[in-house]
Coordinates of C-alpha atoms and ligand atoms in Angstrom, one line a residue:
M1 CA 20.0 -0.2 110.5
P2 CA 18.5 -2.8 112.9
A3 CA 15.3 -4.7 111.9
K4 CA 12.0 -2.9 112.7
D5 CA 10.9 -3.4 116.2
I6 CA 7.2 -3.4 116.1
R7 CA 6.5 -4.6 119.6
R8 CA 8.4 -2.1 121.7
N9 CA 6.4 0.6 123.4
R10 CA 8.9 3.6 123.4
S11 CA 6.7 5.6 125.7
S12 CA 6.8 3.2 128.6
L13 CA 8.9 4.0 131.6
A14 CA 10.5 0.5 131.5
H15 CA 11.7 1.1 127.9
Q16 CA 13.0 4.6 128.8
V17 CA 15.0 3.3 131.7
R18 CA 16.4 0.4 129.7
Y19 CA 17.3 2.9 126.9
A20 CA 19.0 5.3 129.3
L21 CA 21.1 2.5 130.8
R22 CA 22.1 1.3 127.4
H23 CA 22.8 4.8 126.0
P24 CA 23.7 7.1 129.0
Q25 CA 25.5 9.6 126.7
R26 CA 22.1 10.3 125.0
V27 CA 20.3 11.2 128.2
P28 CA 21.2 14.9 128.4
A29 CA 20.1 15.5 124.8
Y30 CA 16.8 13.7 125.4
A31 CA 16.2 15.6 128.6
R32 CA 16.8 18.9 126.8
R33 CA 14.4 17.8 124.0
A34 CA 11.7 16.8 126.5
L35 CA 12.0 20.1 128.3
R36 CA 11.8 22.1 125.1
D37 CA 8.8 20.1 123.8
T38 CA 7.0 20.5 127.1
W39 CA 7.5 24.3 126.8
L40 CA 6.3 24.3 123.2
R41 CA 3.3 22.2 124.0
L42 CA 2.3 24.6 126.7
R43 CA 2.6 27.5 124.2
H44 CA 0.8 25.7 121.3
R45 CA -2.2 23.6 122.1
D46 CA -2.9 22.8 118.5
H47 CA -0.7 20.0 117.1
I48 CA 0.2 21.7 113.8
A49 CA 1.3 24.9 115.6
Y50 CA 3.2 22.8 118.1
Y51 CA 5.0 20.8 115.5
R52 CA 5.7 23.9 113.4
A53 CA 7.5 25.3 116.5
V54 CA 9.5 22.0 116.8
M55 CA 10.5 22.3 113.2
A56 CA 11.5 26.0 113.6
S57 CA 13.7 25.0 116.6
D58 CA 15.3 22.0 114.8
A59 CA 15.8 23.9 111.5
A60 CA 17.5 26.7 113.3
R61 CA 20.3 24.2 114.2
S62 CA 20.3 22.2 110.9
A63 CA 17.7 21.6 108.2
E64 CA 19.1 18.1 107.6
A65 CA 18.7 17.3 111.3
A66 CA 15.1 18.7 111.2
V67 CA 14.0 16.2 108.6
G68 CA 15.8 13.2 109.9
H69 CA 17.3 11.6 113.0
N70 CA 20.8 11.6 111.6
P71 CA 22.0 15.1 110.5
S72 CA 24.8 13.9 108.2
K73 CA 24.6 14.9 104.5
E74 CA 25.2 11.3 103.5
T75 CA 22.2 10.0 105.4
W76 CA 20.1 12.9 104.1
A77 CA 21.0 12.0 100.5
R78 CA 20.6 8.2 101.1
I79 CA 17.1 8.5 102.5
G80 CA 16.1 10.8 99.7
R81 CA 17.4 8.4 97.1
M82 CA 15.7 5.5 98.7
Q83 CA 12.3 7.3 98.4
F84 CA 13.0 8.2 94.8
D85 CA 14.2 4.7 93.7
Y86 CA 11.2 3.1 95.4
L87 CA 8.6 5.4 93.9
T88 CA 10.0 5.3 90.4
G89 CA 10.2 1.5 90.7
H90 CA 6.5 1.5 91.8
G91 CA 4.7 3.5 89.2
L92 CA 5.9 7.2 89.2
K93 CA 6.4 8.4 85.6
P94 CA 7.9 11.7 84.4
G95 CA 4.5 12.9 83.1
H96 CA 2.8 12.4 86.4
R97 CA 1.6 15.2 88.6
M98 CA 2.9 14.7 92.1
L99 CA 1.9 16.2 95.5
D100 CA 4.6 15.7 98.2
I101 CA 3.0 16.3 101.6
G102 CA 5.6 17.4 104.2
C103 CA 8.2 17.9 101.5
G104 CA 10.8 19.2 104.0
N105 CA 14.0 20.6 102.5
L106 CA 13.5 18.4 99.4
R107 CA 15.6 15.5 100.6
A108 CA 13.8 13.4 98.0
G109 CA 11.9 16.3 96.4
R110 CA 15.0 17.5 94.5
L111 CA 15.2 14.1 92.8
F112 CA 11.4 14.0 92.0
I113 CA 11.6 17.6 90.7
D114 CA 14.5 16.7 88.4
Y115 CA 12.7 13.6 87.1
L116 CA 9.2 15.1 86.6
E117 CA 8.2 17.4 83.8
P118 CA 8.4 21.1 84.7
G119 CA 5.6 22.3 87.0
H120 CA 4.5 18.7 87.9
Y121 CA 5.9 18.7 91.4
Y122 CA 3.9 20.3 94.2
G123 CA 5.4 20.3 97.7
I124 CA 3.5 21.4 100.8
D125 CA 4.7 21.8 104.4
I126 CA 3.5 23.3 107.6
S127 CA 6.9 24.8 108.3
P128 CA 8.0 28.2 106.7
D129 CA 11.5 27.6 108.0
I130 CA 11.8 24.3 106.2
L131 CA 10.3 25.7 103.0
L132 CA 13.0 28.4 103.0
A133 CA 15.6 25.6 103.3
A134 CA 13.8 23.8 100.4
Q135 CA 14.4 26.9 98.3
D136 CA 18.1 26.7 99.2
T137 CA 18.1 23.1 98.0
L138 CA 16.5 24.2 94.7
V139 CA 19.2 26.8 94.1
R140 CA 22.0 24.5 95.1
E141 CA 20.8 21.8 92.7
G142 CA 20.1 24.3 89.9
L143 CA 16.5 23.1 89.5
Q144 CA 14.8 26.6 89.0
A145 CA 13.8 25.8 85.4
K146 CA 11.7 22.9 86.7
L147 CA 9.4 25.4 88.3
P148 CA 8.2 23.3 91.3
Y149 CA 5.5 24.7 93.5
L150 CA 6.3 25.0 97.2
A151 CA 3.4 26.0 99.4
L152 CA 2.8 26.6 103.1
A153 CA -0.1 24.6 104.5
D154 CA -2.0 24.9 107.8
D155 CA -4.0 21.7 107.5
L156 CA -4.5 18.7 105.2
T157 CA -7.8 19.5 103.6
F158 CA -6.1 20.5 100.4
A159 CA -8.9 23.1 99.9
F160 CA -6.7 25.3 97.7
L161 CA -5.8 22.5 95.3
P162 CA -7.8 21.3 92.3
G163 CA -9.9 18.1 92.3
N164 CA -8.9 15.0 90.2
H165 CA -5.4 16.4 89.7
F166 CA -2.6 14.4 91.2
D167 CA -1.5 11.0 89.9
V168 CA 0.7 10.5 92.9
V169 CA 0.4 11.8 96.4
H170 CA 3.4 11.0 98.7
A171 CA 4.1 11.6 102.4
H172 CA 7.3 10.3 103.8
S173 CA 8.0 10.6 107.5
V174 CA 4.9 12.9 108.1
F175 CA 2.4 10.6 109.7
S176 CA 5.2 9.4 112.0
H177 CA 4.9 12.9 113.5
S178 CA 1.1 13.1 113.3
P179 CA -1.8 12.4 115.7
L180 CA -4.6 10.4 114.3
N181 CA -6.9 13.4 113.8
V182 CA -4.4 14.9 111.4
I183 CA -4.1 11.6 109.4
E184 CA -7.9 11.3 109.4
E185 CA -8.2 14.8 107.9
C186 CA -5.8 13.8 105.2
F187 CA -7.7 10.6 104.4
A188 CA -11.0 12.5 104.3
H189 CA -9.8 14.9 101.7
V190 CA -7.1 13.2 99.6
G191 CA -9.6 11.3 97.5
R192 CA -10.9 14.5 96.0
I193 CA -7.5 15.6 94.6
L194 CA -6.4 12.2 93.3
A195 CA -6.6 11.8 89.6
P196 CA -8.5 8.8 88.3
G197 CA -6.2 5.8 88.9
G198 CA -3.9 7.8 91.2
F199 CA -2.4 6.5 94.4
F200 CA -1.3 7.9 97.8
D201 CA 1.9 6.4 99.3
F202 CA 2.9 7.2 102.9
T203 CA 5.2 5.9 105.6
F204 CA 4.3 5.4 109.2
D205 CA 6.0 4.2 112.4
R206 CA 4.5 0.8 112.9
T207 CA 3.6 -1.0 116.1
E208 CA 1.7 -4.2 116.3
D209 CA 1.3 -3.7 120.0
E210 CA -0.1 -0.8 121.9
E211 CA -0.3 2.5 119.9
H212 CA 1.6 5.3 121.6
H213 CA 3.6 8.4 121.0
V214 CA 6.8 9.9 122.4
L215 CA 6.8 13.6 123.3
R216 CA 4.0 14.1 120.7
E217 CA 6.8 14.1 118.2
D218 CA 6.8 10.4 117.2
F219 CA 3.6 8.4 116.8
Y220 CA 3.3 4.7 116.4
Y221 CA 0.2 3.0 114.8
R222 CA -1.0 -0.4 114.0
T223 CA -1.4 -1.2 110.3
Q224 CA -5.1 -2.2 110.9
T225 CA -5.9 1.2 112.4
L226 CA -4.8 3.0 109.3
T227 CA -6.4 0.5 107.0
D228 CA -9.7 0.8 108.7
L229 CA -9.5 4.6 108.8
A230 CA -8.8 4.7 105.1
A231 CA -11.8 2.4 104.4
R232 CA -14.0 4.9 106.1
Y233 CA -13.2 7.4 103.4
G234 CA -13.5 5.1 100.4
L235 CA -9.8 4.3 100.2
S236 CA -8.3 0.8 99.8
A237 CA -5.0 0.2 101.6
R238 CA -2.1 -2.0 100.5
F239 CA 0.8 -2.7 102.8
M240 CA 4.0 -2.4 100.8
D241 CA 5.9 -5.6 101.8
D242 CA 9.0 -5.0 99.7
W243 CA 9.6 -1.6 101.5
E244 CA 10.1 -3.7 104.7
K245 CA 13.4 -5.1 103.2
L246 CA 14.9 -1.6 102.9
P247 CA 17.1 -0.1 105.7
H248 CA 14.4 2.3 107.0
R249 CA 12.7 2.1 110.4
Q250 CA 9.2 3.0 109.1
S251 CA 6.7 1.0 107.1
K252 CA 4.8 2.0 103.9
M253 CA 1.3 1.8 102.7
R254 CA -0.4 2.7 99.4
L255 CA -4.0 4.0 99.2
T256 CA -6.2 4.0 96.1
A257 CA -9.8 5.0 95.6
V258 CA -12.0 1.9 96.0
S259 CA -14.1 3.3 93.1
D260 CA -11.2 3.1 90.5
R261 CA -9.1 0.2 91.7
A262 CA -9.2 -1.2 88.1
R263 CA -7.5 1.9 86.7
T264 CA -4.5 1.9 89.1
V265 CA -1.5 4.0 87.7
G266 CA 1.3 2.1 89.5
S267 CA 2.3 -1.5 89.7
Ligands
SAM1 C1 10.7 14.2 109.0 S1 10.4 15.5 107.9 C2 10.4 14.6 106.3 C3 10.5 15.6 105.1 C4 10.4 14.9 103.7 N1 9.2 14.2 103.5 C5 11.6 13.9 103.6 O1 11.4 12.7 103.6 O2 12.7 14.5 103.5 C6 8.7 15.8 108.1 C7 8.2 17.0 107.4 O3 6.8 17.0 107.4 C8 6.3 18.3 107.8 N2 5.0 18.1 108.4 C9 4.7 17.5 109.6 N3 3.4 17.5 109.8 C10 2.8 18.0 108.6 C11 1.5 18.2 108.2 N4 0.5 17.8 109.0 N5 1.3 18.7 107.0 C12 2.3 19.0 106.2 N6 3.6 18.9 106.5 C13 3.8 18.4 107.8 C14 7.4 18.8 108.7 O4 7.4 20.2 108.8 C15 8.6 18.3 108.0 O5 9.2 19.2 107.1

């Protein structure tokens, strides 16, 4: 995995031409994706509806491919393990209650479910197709007795979840597919459901140059944009430096409520 490139603007014509010249074999697949996405965007003006349709189309081919760029089982398992090792190394305990936003087909969720006490894992996702694939993962891994919750969501207001409940909220590779208004909705409401001393970890595709998106599928943000947005909702942001050393193209941040900084659960 190459080092993170936080200066490149992947939406620029110059980048796309350079990329096409370097990887001509990928051009037909990209063109097909661009066409499909244009069609889906015309049919679904709302981002959640659009991205749900993208997931349905991707999951119809392969659930592993739908949650990651590389569809191989090995990469799927490796990225899940990386999330699990990091979070257990940074404060997650078996007795914690965890909300996994955009849980996908439980690439990491299966490891969290196994580790946490029964009923302590709550996964939400906007895609019914991927939640069905998540159930397949549960069956395959024999995790039924852990009784995880898997719920379909239409927004990130968490209105159906109890207040002061989750010690850990987690979102891996979700904001990398989200416009800023979706992230803002999450920041505006996540404080209500966090237990005292709880934290919210998420990854994002980082740029320290111009913010941009590609096909409204992949969104690139500056760290400061997300830090400032979090502060507007009483959340303090910490950039997780040691995540940068891992072989993953995204960056990670941790949010805690400014009001209970002194009682942080994790390290
Ligand atoms: C790249 S996959 C990652 C899945 C999982 N977190 C993992 O690491 O394996 C992104 C997932 O987030 C879901 N998703 C995207 N936007 C979402 C949103 N606003 N709320 C909830 N889930 C969302 C997608 O349906 C998809 O399952």
